[in-house]
mmCIF file of C-alpha atoms and ligand atoms in Angstrom:
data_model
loop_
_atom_site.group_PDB
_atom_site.id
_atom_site.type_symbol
_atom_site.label_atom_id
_atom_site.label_comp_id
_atom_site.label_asym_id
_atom_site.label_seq_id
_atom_site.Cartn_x
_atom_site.Cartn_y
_atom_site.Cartn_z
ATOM 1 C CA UNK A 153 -218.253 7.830 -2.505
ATOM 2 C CA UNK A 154 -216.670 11.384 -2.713
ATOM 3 C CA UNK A 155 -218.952 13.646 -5.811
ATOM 4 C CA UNK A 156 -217.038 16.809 -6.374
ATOM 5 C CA UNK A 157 -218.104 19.734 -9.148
ATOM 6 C CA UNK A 158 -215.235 21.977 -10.325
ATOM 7 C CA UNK A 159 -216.870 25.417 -10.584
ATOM 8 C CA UNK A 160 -215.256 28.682 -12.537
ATOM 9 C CA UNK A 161 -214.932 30.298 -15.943
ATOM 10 C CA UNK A 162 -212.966 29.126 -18.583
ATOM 11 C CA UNK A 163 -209.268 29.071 -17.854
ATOM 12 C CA UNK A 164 -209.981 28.863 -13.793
ATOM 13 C CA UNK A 165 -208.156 25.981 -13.993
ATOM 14 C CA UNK A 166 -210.484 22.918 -13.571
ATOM 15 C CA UNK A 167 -209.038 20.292 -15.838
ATOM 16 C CA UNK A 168 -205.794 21.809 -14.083
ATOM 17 C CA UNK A 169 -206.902 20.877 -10.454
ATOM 18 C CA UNK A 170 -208.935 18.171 -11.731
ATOM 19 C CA UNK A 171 -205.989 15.400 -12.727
ATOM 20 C CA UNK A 172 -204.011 16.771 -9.367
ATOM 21 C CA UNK A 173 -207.728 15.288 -7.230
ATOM 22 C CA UNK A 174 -207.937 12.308 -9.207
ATOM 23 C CA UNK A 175 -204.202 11.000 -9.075
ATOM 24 C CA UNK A 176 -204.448 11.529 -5.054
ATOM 25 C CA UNK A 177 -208.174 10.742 -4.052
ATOM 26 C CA UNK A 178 -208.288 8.122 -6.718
ATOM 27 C CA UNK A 179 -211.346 9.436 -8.643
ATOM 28 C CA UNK A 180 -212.583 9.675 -11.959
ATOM 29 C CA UNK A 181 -212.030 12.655 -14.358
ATOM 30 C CA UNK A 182 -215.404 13.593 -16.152
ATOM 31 C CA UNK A 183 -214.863 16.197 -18.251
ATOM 32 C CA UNK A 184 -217.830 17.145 -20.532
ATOM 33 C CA UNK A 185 -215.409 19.165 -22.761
ATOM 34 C CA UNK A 186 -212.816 16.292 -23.261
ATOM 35 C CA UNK A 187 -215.703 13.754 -23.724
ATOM 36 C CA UNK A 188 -216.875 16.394 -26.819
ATOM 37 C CA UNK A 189 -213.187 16.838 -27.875
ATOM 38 C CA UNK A 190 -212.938 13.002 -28.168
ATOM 39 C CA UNK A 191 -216.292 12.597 -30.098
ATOM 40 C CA UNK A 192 -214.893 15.277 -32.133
ATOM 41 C CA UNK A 193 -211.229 13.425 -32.723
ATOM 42 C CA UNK A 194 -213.439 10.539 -33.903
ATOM 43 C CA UNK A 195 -215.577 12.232 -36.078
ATOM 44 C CA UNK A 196 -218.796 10.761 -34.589
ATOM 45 C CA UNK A 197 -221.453 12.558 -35.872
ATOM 46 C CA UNK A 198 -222.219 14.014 -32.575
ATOM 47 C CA UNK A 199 -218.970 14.680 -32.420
ATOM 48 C CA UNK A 200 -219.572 16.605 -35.583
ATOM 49 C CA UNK A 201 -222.566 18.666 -34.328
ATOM 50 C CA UNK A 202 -221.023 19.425 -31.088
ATOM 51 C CA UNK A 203 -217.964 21.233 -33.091
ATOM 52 C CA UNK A 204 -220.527 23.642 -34.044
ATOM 53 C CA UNK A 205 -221.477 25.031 -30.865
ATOM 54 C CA UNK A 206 -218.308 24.723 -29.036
ATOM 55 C CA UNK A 207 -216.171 26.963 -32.333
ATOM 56 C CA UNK A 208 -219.041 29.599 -31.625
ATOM 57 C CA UNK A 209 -218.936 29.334 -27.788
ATOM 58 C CA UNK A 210 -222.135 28.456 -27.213
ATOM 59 C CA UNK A 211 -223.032 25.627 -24.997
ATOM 60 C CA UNK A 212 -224.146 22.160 -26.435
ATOM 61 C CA UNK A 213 -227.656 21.307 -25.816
ATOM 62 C CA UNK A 214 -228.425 19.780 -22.709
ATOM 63 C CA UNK A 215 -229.730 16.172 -23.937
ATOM 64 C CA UNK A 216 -226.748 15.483 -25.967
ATOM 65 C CA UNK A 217 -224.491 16.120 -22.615
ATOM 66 C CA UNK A 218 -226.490 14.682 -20.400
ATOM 67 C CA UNK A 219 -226.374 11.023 -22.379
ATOM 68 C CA UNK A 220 -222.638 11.591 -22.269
ATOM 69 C CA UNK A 221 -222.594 11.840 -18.894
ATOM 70 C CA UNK A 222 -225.034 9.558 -18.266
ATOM 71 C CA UNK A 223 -223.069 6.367 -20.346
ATOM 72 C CA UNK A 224 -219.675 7.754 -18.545
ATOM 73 C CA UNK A 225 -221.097 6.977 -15.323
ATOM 74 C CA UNK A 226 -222.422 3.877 -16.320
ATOM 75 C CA UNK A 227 -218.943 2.397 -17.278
ATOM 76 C CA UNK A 228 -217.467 3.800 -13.938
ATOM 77 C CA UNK A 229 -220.261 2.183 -11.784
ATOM 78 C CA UNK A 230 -217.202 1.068 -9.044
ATOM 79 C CA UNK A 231 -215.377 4.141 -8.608
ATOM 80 C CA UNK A 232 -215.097 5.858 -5.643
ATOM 81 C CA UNK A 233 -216.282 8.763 -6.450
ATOM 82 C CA UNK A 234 -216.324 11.490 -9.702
ATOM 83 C CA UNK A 235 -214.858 15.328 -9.968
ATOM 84 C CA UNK A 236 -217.043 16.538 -12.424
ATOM 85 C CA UNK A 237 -215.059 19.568 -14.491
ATOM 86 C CA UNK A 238 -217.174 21.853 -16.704
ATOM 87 C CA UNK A 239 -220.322 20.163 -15.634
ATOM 88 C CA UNK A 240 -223.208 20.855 -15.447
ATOM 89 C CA UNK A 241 -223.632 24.050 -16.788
ATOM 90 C CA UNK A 242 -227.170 25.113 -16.883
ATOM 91 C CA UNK A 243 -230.008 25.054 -13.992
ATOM 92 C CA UNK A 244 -231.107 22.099 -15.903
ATOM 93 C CA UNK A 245 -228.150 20.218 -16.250
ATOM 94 C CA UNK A 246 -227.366 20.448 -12.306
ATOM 95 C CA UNK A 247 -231.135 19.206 -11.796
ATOM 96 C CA UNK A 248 -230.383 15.941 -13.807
ATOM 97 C CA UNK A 249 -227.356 15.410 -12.184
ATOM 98 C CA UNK A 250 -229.033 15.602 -8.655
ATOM 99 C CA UNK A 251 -231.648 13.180 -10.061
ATOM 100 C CA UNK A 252 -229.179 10.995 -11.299
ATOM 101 C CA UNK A 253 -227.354 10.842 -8.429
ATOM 102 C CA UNK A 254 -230.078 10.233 -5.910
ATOM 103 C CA UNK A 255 -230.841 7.247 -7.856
ATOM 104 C CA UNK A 256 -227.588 6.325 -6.573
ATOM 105 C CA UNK A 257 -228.047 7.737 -3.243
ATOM 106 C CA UNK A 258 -224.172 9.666 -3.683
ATOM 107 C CA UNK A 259 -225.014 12.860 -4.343
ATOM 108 C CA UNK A 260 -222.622 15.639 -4.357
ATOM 109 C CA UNK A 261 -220.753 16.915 -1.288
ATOM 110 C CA UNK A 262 -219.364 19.888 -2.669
ATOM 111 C CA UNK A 263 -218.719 22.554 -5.115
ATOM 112 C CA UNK A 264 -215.000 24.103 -5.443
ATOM 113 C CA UNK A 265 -215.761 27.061 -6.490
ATOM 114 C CA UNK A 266 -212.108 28.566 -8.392
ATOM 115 C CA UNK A 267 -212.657 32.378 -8.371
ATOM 116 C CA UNK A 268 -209.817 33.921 -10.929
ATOM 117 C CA UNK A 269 -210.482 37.752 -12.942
ATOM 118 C CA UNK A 270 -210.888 38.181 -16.251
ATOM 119 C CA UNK A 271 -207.797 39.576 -17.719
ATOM 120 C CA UNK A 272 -206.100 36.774 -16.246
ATOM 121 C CA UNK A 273 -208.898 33.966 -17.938
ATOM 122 C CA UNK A 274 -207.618 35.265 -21.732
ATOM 123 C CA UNK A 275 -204.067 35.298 -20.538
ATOM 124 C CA UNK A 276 -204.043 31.540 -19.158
ATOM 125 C CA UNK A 277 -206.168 30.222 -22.307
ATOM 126 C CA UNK A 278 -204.316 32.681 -24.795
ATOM 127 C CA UNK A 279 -201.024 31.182 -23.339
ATOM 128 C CA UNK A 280 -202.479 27.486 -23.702
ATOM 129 C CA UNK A 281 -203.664 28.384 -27.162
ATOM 130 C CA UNK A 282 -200.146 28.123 -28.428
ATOM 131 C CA UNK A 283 -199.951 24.246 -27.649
ATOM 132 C CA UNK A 284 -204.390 23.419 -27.336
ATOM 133 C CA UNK A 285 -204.981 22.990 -30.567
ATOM 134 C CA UNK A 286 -208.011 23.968 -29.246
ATOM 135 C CA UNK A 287 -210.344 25.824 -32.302
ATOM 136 C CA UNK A 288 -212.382 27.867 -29.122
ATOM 137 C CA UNK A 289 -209.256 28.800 -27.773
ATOM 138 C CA UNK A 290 -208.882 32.235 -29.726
ATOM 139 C CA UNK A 291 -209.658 36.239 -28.228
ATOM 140 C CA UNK A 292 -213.246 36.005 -29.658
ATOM 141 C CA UNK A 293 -214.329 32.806 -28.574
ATOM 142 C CA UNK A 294 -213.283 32.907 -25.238
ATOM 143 C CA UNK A 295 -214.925 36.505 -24.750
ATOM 144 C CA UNK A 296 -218.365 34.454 -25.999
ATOM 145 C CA UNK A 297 -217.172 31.947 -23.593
ATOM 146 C CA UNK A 298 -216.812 34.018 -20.461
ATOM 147 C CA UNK A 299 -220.506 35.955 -21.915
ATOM 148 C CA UNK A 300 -221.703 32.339 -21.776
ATOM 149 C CA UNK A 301 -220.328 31.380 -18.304
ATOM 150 C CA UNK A 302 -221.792 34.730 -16.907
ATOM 151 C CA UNK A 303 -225.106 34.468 -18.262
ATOM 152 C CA UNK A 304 -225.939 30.432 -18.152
ATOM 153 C CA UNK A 305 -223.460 29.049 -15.634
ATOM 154 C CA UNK A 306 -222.785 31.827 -13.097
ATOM 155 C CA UNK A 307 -226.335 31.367 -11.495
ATOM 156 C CA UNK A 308 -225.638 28.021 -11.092
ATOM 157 C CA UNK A 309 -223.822 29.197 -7.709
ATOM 158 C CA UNK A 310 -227.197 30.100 -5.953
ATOM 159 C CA UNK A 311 -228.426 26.514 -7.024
ATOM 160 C CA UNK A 312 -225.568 25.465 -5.105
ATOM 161 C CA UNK A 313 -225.241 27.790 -1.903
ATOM 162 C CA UNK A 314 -229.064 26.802 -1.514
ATOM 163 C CA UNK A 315 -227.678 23.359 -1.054
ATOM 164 C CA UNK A 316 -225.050 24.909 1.655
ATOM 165 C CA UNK A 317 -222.266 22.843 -0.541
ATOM 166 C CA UNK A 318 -220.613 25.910 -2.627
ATOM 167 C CA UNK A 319 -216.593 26.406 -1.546
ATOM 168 C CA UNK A 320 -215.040 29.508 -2.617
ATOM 169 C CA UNK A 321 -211.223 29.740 -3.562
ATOM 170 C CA UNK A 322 -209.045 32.104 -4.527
ATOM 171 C CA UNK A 323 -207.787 30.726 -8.029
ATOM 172 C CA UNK A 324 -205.332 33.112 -8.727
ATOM 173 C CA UNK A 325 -202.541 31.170 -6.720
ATOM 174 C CA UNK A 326 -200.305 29.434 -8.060
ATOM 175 C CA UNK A 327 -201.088 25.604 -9.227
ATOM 176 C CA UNK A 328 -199.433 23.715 -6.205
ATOM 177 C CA UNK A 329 -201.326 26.472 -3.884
ATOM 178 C CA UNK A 330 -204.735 26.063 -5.081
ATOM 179 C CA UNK A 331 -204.054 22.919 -5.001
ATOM 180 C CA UNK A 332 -203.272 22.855 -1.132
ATOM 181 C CA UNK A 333 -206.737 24.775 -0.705
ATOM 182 C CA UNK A 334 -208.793 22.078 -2.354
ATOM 183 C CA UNK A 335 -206.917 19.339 -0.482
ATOM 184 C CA UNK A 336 -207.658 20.874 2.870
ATOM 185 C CA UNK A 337 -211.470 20.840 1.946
ATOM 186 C CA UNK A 338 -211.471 17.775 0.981
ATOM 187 C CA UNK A 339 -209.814 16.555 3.857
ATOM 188 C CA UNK A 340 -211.763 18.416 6.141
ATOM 189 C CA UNK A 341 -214.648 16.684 4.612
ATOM 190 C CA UNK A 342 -213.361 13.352 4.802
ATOM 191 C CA UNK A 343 -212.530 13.280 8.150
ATOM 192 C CA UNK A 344 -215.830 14.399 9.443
ATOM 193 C CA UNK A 345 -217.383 12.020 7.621
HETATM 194 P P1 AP5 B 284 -214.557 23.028 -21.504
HETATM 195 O O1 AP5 B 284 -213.626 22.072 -22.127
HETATM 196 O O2 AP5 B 284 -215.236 22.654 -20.252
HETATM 197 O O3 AP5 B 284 -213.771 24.385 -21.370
HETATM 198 P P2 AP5 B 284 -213.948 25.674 -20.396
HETATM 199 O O4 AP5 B 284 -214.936 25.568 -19.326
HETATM 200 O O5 AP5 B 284 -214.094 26.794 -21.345
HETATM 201 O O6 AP5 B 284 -212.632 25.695 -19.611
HETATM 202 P P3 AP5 B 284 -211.181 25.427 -20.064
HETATM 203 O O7 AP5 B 284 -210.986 23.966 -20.311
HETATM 204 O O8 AP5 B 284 -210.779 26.367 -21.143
HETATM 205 O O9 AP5 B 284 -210.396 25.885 -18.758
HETATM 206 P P4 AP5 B 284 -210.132 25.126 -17.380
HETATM 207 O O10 AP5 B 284 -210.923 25.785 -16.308
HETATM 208 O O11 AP5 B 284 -210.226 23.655 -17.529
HETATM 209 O O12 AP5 B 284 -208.623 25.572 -17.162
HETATM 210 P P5 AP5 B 284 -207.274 24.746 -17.390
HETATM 211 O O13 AP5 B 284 -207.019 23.869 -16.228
HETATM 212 O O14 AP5 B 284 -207.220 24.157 -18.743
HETATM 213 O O15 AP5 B 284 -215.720 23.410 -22.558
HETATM 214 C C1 AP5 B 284 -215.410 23.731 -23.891
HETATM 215 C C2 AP5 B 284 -216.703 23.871 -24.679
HETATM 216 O O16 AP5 B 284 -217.377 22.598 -24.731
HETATM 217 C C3 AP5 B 284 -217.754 24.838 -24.112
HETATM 218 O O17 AP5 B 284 -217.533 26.168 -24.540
HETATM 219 C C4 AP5 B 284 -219.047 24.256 -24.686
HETATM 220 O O18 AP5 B 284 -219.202 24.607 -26.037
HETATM 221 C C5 AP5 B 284 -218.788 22.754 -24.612
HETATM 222 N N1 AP5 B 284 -219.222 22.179 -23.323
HETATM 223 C C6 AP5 B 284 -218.420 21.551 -22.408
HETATM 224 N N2 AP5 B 284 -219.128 21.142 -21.350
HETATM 225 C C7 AP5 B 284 -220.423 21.505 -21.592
HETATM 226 C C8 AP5 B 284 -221.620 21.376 -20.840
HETATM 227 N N3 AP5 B 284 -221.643 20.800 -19.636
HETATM 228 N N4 AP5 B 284 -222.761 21.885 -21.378
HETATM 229 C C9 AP5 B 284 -222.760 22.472 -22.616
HETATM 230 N N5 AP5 B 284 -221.654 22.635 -23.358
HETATM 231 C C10 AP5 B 284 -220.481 22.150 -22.860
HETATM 232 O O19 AP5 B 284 -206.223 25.967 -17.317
HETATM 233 C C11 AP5 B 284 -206.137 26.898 -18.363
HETATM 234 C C12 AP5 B 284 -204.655 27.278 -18.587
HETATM 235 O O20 AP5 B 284 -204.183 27.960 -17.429
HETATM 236 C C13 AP5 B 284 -203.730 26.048 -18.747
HETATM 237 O O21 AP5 B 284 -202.734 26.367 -19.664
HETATM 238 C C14 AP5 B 284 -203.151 25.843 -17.338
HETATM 239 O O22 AP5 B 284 -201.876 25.282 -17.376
HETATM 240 C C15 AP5 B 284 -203.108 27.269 -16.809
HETATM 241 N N6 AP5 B 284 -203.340 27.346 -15.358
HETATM 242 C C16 AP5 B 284 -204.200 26.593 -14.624
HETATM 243 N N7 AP5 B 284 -204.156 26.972 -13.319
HETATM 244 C C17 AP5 B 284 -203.257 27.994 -13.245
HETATM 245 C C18 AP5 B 284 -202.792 28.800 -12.162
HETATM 246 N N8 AP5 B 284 -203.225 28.626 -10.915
HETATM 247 N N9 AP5 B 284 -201.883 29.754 -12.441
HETATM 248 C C19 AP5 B 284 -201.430 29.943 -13.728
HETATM 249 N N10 AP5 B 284 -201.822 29.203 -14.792
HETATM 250 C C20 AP5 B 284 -202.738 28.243 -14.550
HETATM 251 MG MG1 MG B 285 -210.846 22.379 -19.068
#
């Protein structure tokens, strides 16, 4: 089983690289922001309370994403492996996930770490805005957004690099090349395996 965490700011371009992994390695997607886009879309009152957070910003409190996650992996107990994108996003969000995980004995091999600047984060989610629909995709919510990543999320790498599993790369290639970058990781892991 292959565990993979897609690491950067909003508008790195995780859910980007995230359906190119899946569709070759043959993983599963698990998006915390599209599972809370969904609930939203149904109107489920998490769904509901969720909305709040996410049109400010902020980050939605770690219980309600970690039973999300939690029941996701649950109904993909036989796949081979999942690329987690936008997860986890606080210290103790990554600390579940480890615990979860060694309950599994699968933790995670690595972190791709997407490393794009700033002025290029509003231009790619700016750009998107125009065909999202996304409500947090406007110039003051993703400046909260990026305030958020910094402050709660950034520190998340020396969680990581502790582990030895962080991979840095440069995100400011095109699609197809940082594509080719996460491949050859990925392969490199595989075949050392
Ligand atoms: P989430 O949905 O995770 O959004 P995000 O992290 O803000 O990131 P984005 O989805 O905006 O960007 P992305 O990195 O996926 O980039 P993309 O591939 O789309 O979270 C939203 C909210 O939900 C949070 O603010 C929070 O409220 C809540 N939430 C979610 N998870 C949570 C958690 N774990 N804990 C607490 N709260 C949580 O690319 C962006 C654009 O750029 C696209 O148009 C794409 O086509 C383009 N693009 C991509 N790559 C390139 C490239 N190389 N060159 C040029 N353009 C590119
Ligand atoms: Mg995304």
């Amino acid at each position: 089983m292959l565990n993979i965490v897609l690491f950067g700011a909003p508008g790195t371009g995780k859910g980007t690289q995230s359906a190119l992994i899946i569709e070759k390695y043959h993983m599963v997607h698990l998006s915390t922001g599209d599972l809370l886009r969904a609930a939203i879309a149904e109107g489920s009152p998490m769904g509901l309370e969720a909305k709040k957070y996410i049109d400010q910003g902020l980050l939605v409190p770690d219980d309600v994403i970690l039973r999300e996650v939690q029941s996701t992996m649950l109904k993909n107990t036989q796949s081979k492996g999942f690329v987690f994108d936008g997860f986890p996003r606080t210290i103790a969000q990554a600390e579940a996930l480890d615990r979860m995980l060694a309950e599994k004995n699968t933790p995670i091999q690595m972190i791709i770490y997407l490393e794009v600047g700033e002025e290029e984060l509003y231009k790619r989610i700016l750009h998107r805005s125009q065909i999202s629909g996304r409500t947090d995709d406007n110039e003051e919510t993703i400046r909260k957004r990026i305030a958020v990543y910094e402050s709660q999320t950034f520190p998340l790498i020396d969680y990581y690099d502790a582990q030895g599993k962080v991979i840095r790369i440069d995100g400011m290639h095109t699609i197809d090349q940082v594509f080719v970058e996460i491949q050859k990781s990925i392969d490199d892991y595989l075949s050392k395996k």
